[in-house]
Tab-separated table of N, CA and C in Angstrom:
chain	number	residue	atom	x	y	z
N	25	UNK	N	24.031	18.436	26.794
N	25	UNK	CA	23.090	17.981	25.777
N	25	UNK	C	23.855	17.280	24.653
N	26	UNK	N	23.347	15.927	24.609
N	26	UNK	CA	23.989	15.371	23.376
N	26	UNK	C	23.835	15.613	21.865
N	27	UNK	N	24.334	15.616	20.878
N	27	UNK	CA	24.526	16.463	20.089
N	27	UNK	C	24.017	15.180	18.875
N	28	UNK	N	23.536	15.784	18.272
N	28	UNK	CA	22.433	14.997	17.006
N	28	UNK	C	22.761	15.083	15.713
N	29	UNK	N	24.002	15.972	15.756
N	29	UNK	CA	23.904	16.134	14.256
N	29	UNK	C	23.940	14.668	13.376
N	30	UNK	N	25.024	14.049	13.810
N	30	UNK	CA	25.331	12.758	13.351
N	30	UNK	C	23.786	11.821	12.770
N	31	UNK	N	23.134	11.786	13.757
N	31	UNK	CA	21.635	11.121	13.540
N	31	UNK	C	20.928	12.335	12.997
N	32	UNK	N	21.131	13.404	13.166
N	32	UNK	CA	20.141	13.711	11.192
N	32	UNK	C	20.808	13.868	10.536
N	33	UNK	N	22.158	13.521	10.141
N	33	UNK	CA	22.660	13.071	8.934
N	33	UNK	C	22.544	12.051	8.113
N	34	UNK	N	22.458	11.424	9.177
N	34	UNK	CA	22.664	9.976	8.394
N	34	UNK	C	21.004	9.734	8.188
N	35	UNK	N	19.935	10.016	8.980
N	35	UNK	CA	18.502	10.191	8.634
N	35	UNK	C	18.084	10.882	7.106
N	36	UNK	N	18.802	11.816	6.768
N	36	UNK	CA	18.352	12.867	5.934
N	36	UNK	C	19.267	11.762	4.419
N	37	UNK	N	20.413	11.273	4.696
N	37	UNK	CA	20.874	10.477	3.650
N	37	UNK	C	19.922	9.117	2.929
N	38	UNK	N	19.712	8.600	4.691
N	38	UNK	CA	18.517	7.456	3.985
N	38	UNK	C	17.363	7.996	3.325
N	39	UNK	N	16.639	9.007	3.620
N	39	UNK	CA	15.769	9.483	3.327
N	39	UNK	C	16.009	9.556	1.660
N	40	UNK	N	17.121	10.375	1.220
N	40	UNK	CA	17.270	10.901	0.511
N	40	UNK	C	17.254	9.664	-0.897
N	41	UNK	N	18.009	8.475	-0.080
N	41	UNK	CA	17.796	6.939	-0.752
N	41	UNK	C	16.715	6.471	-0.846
N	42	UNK	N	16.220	6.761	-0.438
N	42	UNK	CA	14.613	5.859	0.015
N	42	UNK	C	13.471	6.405	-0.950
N	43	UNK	N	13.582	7.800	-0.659
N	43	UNK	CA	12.577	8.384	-2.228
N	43	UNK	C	13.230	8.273	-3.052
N	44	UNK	N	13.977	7.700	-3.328
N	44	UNK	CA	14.558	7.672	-5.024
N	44	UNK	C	14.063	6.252	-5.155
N	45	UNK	N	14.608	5.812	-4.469
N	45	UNK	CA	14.478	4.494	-5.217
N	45	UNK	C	13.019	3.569	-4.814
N	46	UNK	N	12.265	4.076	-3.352
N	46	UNK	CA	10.798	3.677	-3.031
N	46	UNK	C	10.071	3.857	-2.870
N	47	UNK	N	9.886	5.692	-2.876
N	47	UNK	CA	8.631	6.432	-2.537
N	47	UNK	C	7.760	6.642	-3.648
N	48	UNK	N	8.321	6.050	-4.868
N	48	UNK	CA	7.385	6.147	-6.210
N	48	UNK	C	6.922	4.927	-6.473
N	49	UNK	N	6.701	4.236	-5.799
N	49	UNK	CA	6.328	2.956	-6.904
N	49	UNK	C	5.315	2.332	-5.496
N	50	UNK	N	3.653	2.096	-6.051
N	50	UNK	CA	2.925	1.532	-4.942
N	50	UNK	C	3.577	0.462	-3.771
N	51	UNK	N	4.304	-0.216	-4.543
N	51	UNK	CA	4.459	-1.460	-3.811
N	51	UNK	C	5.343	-1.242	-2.658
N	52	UNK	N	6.478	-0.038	-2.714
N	52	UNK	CA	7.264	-0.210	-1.971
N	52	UNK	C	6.970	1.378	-0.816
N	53	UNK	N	6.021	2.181	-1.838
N	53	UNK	CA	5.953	3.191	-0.850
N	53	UNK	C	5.935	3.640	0.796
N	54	UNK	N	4.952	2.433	1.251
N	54	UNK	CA	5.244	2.260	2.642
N	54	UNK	C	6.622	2.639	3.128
N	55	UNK	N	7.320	2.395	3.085
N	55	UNK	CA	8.731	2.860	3.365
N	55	UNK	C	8.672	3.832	3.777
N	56	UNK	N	8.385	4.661	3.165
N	56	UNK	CA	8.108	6.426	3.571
N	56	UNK	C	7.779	6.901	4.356
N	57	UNK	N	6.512	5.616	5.132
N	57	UNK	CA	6.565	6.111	6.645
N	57	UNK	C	7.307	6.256	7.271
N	58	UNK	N	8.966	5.777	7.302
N	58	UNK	CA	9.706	5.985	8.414
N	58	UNK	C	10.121	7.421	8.596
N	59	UNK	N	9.967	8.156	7.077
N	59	UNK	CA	10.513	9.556	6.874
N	59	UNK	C	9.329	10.566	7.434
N	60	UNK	N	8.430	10.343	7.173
N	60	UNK	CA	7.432	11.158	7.194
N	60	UNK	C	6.167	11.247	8.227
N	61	UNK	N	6.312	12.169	8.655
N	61	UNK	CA	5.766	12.381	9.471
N	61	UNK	C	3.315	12.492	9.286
N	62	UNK	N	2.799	11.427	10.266
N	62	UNK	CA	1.659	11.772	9.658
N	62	UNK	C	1.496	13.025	9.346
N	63	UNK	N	1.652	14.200	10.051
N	63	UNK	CA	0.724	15.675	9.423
N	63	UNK	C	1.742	16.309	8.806
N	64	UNK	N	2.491	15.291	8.019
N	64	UNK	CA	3.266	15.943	6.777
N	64	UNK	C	2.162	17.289	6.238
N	65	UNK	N	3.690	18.406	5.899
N	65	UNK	CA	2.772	19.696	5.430
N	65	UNK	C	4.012	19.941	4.275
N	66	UNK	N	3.585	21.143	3.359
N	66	UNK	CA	4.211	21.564	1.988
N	66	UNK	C	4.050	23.048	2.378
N	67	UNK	N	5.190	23.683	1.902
N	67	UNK	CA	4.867	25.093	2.818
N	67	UNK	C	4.190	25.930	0.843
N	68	UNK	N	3.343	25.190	0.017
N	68	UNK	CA	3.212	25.346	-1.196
N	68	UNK	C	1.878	25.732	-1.828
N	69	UNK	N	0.747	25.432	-0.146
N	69	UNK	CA	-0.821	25.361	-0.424
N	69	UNK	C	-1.105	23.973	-1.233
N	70	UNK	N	-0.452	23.318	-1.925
N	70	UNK	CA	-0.930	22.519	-2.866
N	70	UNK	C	-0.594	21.079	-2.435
N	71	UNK	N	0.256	20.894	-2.016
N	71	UNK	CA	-0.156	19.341	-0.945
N	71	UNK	C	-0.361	19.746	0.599
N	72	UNK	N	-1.266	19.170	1.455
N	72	UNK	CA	-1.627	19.120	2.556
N	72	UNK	C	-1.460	18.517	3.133
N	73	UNK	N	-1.186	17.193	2.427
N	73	UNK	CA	-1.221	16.290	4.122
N	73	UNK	C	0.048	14.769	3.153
N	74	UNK	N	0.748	13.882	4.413
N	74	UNK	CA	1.151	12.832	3.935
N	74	UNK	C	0.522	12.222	2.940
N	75	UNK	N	-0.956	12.020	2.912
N	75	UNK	CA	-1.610	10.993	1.955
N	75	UNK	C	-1.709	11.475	0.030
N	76	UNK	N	-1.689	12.760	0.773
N	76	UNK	CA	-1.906	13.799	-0.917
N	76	UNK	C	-0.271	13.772	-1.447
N	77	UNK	N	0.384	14.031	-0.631
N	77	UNK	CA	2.334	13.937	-0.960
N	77	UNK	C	2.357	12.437	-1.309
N	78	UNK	N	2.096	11.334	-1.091
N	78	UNK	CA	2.324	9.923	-1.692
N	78	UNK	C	1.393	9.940	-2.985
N	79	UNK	N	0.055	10.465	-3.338
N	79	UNK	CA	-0.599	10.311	-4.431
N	79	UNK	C	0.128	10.923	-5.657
N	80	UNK	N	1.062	11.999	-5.009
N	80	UNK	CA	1.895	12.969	-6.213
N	80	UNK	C	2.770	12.012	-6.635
N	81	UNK	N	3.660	11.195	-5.339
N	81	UNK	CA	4.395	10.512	-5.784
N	81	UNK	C	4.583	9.484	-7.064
N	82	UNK	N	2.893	9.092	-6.730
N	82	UNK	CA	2.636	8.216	-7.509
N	82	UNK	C	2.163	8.448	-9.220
N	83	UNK	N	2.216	9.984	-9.538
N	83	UNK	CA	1.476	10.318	-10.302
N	83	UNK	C	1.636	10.554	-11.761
N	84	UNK	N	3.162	9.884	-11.727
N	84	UNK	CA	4.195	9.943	-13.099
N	84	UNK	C	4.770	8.657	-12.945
N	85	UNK	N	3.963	7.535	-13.052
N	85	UNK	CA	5.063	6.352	-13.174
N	85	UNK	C	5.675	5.808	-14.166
N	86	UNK	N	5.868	6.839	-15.266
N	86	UNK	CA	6.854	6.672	-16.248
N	86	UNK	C	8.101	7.122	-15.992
N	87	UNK	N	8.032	7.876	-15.149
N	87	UNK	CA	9.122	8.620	-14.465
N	87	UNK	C	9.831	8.956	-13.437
N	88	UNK	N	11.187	8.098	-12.894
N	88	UNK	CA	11.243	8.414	-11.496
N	88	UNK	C	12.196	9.698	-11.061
N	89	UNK	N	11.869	10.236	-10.191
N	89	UNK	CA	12.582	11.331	-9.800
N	89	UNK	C	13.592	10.822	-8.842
N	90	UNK	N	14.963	11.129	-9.275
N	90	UNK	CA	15.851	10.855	-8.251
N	90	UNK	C	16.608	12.207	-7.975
N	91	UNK	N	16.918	11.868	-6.098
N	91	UNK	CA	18.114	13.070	-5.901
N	91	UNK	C	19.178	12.982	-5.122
N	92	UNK	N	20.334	14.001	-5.831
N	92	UNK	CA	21.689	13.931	-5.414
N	92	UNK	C	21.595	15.214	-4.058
N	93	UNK	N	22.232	14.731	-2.993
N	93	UNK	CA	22.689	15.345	-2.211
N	93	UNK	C	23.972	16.156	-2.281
N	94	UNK	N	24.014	17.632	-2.721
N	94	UNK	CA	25.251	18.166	-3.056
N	94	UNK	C	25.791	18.799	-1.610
N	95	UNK	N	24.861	19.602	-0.678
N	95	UNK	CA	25.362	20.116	0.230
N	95	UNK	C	23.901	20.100	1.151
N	96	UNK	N	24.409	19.461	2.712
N	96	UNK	CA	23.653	20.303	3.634
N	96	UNK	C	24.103	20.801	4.551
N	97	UNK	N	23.222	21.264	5.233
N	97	UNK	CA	22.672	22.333	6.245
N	97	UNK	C	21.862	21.881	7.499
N	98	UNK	N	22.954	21.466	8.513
N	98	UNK	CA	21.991	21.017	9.778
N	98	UNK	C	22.487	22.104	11.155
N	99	UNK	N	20.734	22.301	11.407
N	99	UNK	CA	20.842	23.222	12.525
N	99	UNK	C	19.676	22.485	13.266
N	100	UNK	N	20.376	22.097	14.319
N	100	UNK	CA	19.588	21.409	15.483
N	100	UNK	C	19.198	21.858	16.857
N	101	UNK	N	19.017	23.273	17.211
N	101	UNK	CA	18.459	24.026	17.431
N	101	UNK	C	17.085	23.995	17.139
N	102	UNK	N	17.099	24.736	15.916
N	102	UNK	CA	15.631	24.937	15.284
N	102	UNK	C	15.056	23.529	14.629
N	103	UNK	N	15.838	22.591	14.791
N	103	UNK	CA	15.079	21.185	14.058
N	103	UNK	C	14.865	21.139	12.779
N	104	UNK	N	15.971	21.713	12.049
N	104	UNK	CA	15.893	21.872	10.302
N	104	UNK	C	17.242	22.217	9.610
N	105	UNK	N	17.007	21.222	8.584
N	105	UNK	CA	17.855	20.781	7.941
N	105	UNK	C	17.702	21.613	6.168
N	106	UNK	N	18.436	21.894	5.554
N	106	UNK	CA	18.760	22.973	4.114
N	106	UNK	C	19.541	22.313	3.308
N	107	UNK	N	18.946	21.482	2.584
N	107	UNK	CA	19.724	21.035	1.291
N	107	UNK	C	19.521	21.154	0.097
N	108	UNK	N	20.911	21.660	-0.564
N	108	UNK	CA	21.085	22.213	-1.949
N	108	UNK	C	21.073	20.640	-2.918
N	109	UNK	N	20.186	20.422	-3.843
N	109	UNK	CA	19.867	18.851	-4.103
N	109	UNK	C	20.027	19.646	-5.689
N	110	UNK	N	20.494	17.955	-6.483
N	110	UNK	CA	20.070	18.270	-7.948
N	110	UNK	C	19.261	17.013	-8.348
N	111	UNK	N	18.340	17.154	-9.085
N	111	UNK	CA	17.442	16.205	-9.072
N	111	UNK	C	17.267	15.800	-10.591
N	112	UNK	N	17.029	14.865	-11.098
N	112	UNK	CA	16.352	14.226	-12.180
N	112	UNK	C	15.272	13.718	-12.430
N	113	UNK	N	14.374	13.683	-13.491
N	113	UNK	CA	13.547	13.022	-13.564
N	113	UNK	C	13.974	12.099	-15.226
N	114	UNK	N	13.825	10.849	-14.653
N	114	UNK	CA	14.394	9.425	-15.269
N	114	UNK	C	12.970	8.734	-16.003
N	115	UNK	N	13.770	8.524	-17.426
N	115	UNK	CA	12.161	8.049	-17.877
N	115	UNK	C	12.892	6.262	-17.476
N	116	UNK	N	11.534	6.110	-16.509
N	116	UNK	CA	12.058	4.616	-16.341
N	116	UNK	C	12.063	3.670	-17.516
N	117	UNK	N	11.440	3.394	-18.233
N	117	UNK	CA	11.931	2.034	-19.843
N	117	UNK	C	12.907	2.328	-20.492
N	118	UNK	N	13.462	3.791	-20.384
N	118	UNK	CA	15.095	3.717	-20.871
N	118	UNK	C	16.146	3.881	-20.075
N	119	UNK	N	16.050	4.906	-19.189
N	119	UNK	CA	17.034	5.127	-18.187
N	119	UNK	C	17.359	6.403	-18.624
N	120	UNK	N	16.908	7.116	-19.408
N	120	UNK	CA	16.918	8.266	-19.872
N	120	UNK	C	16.705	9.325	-18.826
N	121	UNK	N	17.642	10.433	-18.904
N	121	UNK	CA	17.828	11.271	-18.065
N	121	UNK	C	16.836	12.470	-19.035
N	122	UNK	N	15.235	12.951	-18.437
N	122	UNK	CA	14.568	14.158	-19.580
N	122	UNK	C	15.164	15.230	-19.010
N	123	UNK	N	15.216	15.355	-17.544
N	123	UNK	CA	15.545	16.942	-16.826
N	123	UNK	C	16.741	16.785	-15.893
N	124	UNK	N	17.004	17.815	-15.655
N	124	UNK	CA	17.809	17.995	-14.735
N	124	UNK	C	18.182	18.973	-13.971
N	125	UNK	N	17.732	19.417	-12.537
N	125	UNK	CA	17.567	20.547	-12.070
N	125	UNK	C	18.316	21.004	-10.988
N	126	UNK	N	18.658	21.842	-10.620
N	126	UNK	CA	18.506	22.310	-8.822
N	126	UNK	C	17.703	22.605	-7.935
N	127	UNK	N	17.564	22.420	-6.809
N	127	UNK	CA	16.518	23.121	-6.153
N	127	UNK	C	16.842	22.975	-4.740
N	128	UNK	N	16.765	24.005	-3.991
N	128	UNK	CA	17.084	24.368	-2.682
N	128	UNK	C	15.882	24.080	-1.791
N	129	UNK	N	15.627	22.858	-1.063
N	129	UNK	CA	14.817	22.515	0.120
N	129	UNK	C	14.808	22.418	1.295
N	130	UNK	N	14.305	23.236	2.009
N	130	UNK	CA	14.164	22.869	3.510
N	130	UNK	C	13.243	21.968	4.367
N	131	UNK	N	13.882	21.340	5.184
N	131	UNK	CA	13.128	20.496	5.935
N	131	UNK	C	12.986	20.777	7.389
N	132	UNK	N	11.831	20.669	8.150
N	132	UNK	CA	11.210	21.224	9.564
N	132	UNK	C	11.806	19.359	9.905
N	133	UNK	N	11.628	19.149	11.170
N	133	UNK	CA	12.023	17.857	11.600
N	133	UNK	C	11.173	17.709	13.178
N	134	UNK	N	10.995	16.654	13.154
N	134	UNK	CA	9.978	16.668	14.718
N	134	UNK	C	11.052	15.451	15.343
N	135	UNK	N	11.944	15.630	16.289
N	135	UNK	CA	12.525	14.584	17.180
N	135	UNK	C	12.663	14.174	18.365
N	136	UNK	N	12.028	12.684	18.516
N	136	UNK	CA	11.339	12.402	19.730
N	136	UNK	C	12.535	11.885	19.907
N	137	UNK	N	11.975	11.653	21.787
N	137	UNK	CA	13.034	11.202	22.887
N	137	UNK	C	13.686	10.036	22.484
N	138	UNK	N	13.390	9.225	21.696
N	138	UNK	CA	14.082	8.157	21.466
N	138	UNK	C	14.845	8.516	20.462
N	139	UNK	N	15.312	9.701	20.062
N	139	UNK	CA	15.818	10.055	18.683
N	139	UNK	C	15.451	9.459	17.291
N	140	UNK	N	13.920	9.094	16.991
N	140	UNK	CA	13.072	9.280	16.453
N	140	UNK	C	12.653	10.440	15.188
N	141	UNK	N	13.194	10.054	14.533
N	141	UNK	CA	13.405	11.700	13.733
N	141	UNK	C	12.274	11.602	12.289
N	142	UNK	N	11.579	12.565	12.229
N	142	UNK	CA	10.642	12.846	11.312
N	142	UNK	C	10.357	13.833	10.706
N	143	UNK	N	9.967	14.062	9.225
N	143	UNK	CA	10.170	15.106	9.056
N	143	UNK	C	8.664	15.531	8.457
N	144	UNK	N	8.448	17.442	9.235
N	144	UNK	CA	7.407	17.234	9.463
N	144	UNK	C	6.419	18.715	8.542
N	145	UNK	N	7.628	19.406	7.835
N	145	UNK	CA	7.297	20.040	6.958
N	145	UNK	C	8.320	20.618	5.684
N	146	UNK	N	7.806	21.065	4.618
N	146	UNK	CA	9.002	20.679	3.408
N	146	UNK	C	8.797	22.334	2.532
N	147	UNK	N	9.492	22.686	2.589
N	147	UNK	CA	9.456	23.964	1.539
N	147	UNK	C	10.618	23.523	0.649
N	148	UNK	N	10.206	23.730	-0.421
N	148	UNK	CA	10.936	23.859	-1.935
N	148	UNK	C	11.429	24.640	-2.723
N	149	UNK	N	12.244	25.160	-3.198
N	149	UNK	CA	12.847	26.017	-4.047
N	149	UNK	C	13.453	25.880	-5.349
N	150	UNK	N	12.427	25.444	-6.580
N	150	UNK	CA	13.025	25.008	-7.590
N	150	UNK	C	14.224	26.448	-8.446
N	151	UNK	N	15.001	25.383	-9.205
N	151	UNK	CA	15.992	26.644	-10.168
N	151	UNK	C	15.418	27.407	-10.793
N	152	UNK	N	15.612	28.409	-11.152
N	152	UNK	CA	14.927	29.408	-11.822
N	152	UNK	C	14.829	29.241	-13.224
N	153	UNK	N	15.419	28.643	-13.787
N	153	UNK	CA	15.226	29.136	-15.506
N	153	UNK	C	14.134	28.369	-16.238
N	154	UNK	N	13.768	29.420	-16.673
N	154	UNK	CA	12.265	29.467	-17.259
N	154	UNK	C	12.403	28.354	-18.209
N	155	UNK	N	13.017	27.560	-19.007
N	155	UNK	CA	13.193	26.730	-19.872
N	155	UNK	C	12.827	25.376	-19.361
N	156	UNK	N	13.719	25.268	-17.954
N	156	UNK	CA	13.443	24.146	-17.296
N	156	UNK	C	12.387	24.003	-16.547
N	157	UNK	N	11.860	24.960	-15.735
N	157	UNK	CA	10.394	24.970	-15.250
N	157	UNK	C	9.487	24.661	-16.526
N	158	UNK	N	9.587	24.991	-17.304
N	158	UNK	CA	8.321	24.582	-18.647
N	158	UNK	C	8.488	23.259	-19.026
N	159	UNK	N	10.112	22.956	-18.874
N	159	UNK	CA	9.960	21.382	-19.204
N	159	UNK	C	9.571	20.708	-17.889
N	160	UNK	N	9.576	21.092	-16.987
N	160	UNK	CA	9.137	19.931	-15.599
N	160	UNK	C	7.321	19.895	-15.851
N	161	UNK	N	6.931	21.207	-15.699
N	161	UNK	CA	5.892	20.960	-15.957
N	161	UNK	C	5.013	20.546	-17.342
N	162	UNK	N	6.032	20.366	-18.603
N	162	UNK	CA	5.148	19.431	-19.767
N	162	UNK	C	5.340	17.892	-19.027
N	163	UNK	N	6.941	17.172	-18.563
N	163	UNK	CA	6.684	16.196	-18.214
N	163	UNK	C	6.026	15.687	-17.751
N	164	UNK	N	5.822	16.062	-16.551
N	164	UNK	CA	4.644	15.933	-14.998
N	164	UNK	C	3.381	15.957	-15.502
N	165	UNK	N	3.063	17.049	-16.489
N	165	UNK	CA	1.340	16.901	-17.035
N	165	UNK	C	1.215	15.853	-18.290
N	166	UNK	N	1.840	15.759	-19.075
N	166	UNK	CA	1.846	14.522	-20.033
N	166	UNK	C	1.982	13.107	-19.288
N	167	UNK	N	3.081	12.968	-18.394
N	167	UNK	CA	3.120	11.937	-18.004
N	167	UNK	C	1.765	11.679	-16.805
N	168	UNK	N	1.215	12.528	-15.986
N	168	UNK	CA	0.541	12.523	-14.399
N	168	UNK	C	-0.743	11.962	-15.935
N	169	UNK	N	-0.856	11.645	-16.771
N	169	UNK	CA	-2.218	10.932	-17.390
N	169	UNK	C	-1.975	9.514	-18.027
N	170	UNK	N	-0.632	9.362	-17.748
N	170	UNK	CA	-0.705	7.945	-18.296
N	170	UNK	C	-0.835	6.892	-17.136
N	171	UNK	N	-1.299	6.250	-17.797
N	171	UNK	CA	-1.532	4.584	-16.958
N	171	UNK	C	-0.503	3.664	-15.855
N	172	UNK	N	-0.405	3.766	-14.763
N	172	UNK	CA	0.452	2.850	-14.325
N	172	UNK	C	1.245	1.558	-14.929
């Protein structure tokens, strides 16, 4: 059996490029299809499906969220990948860095015969400290009402 790690590495890197810099902004979102799988799921209750995960995306466009890949975790076996990410959220008209977090995510992966790789469910694990959870969520709700 040929061995995959290589191709979800380098999958999970573009990916990792691709929402930073195109999964937020209408015009370029499409992109995202290559990552995402239609019956994208959130293991969170609160997004359900691909179409509801792109509306979130879209839902702070004062602000883009970008993320650093510090360490992963590929087990191709079970079709899932564990990465320790630190993330920002960037007020785009300055370049201003408001947050800055950790958060430990796992990814489910669906890979077809053509080595086809998709990913097809997402659990999240934000950092714990209560300071920074209160600031993600003033950003996200102040900003999720302003105007495109």
């Amino acid at each position: 059996m040929e061995s995959l790690y290589g191709d979800i590495v380098r999958f999970m890197e573009e990916y990792f490029m691709a929402y930073s810099q195109y999964g937020q902004l209408p015009e370029t979102q499409h992109v995202m299809d290559k990552f995402y799988a239609p019956d994208l799921t959130f293991d969170d209750d609160v997004v359900k499906s691909r179409a509801e995960w792109y509306e979130r995306c879209l839902a702070h466009p004062a602000i883009q969220d970008k993320l650093f890949v510090e360490h992963l975790i590929v087990d191709e076996r079970q079709k899932e990948v564990g990465a320790l990410l630190k993330t920002q959220a960037i007020e785009r008209a300055t370049g201003e860095v408001l947050l800055e977090l950790k958060m430990n995510v796992l990814y489910n992966l669906k890979i077809g015969a053509d080595k086809d790789i998709k990913i097809t469910k997402v659990k999240v694990f934000l950092e714990s400290d209560p300071r920074k959870a209160a600031k993600l969520v003033q950003l996200y709700s102040i900003d999720s009402k302003a105007k495109p």
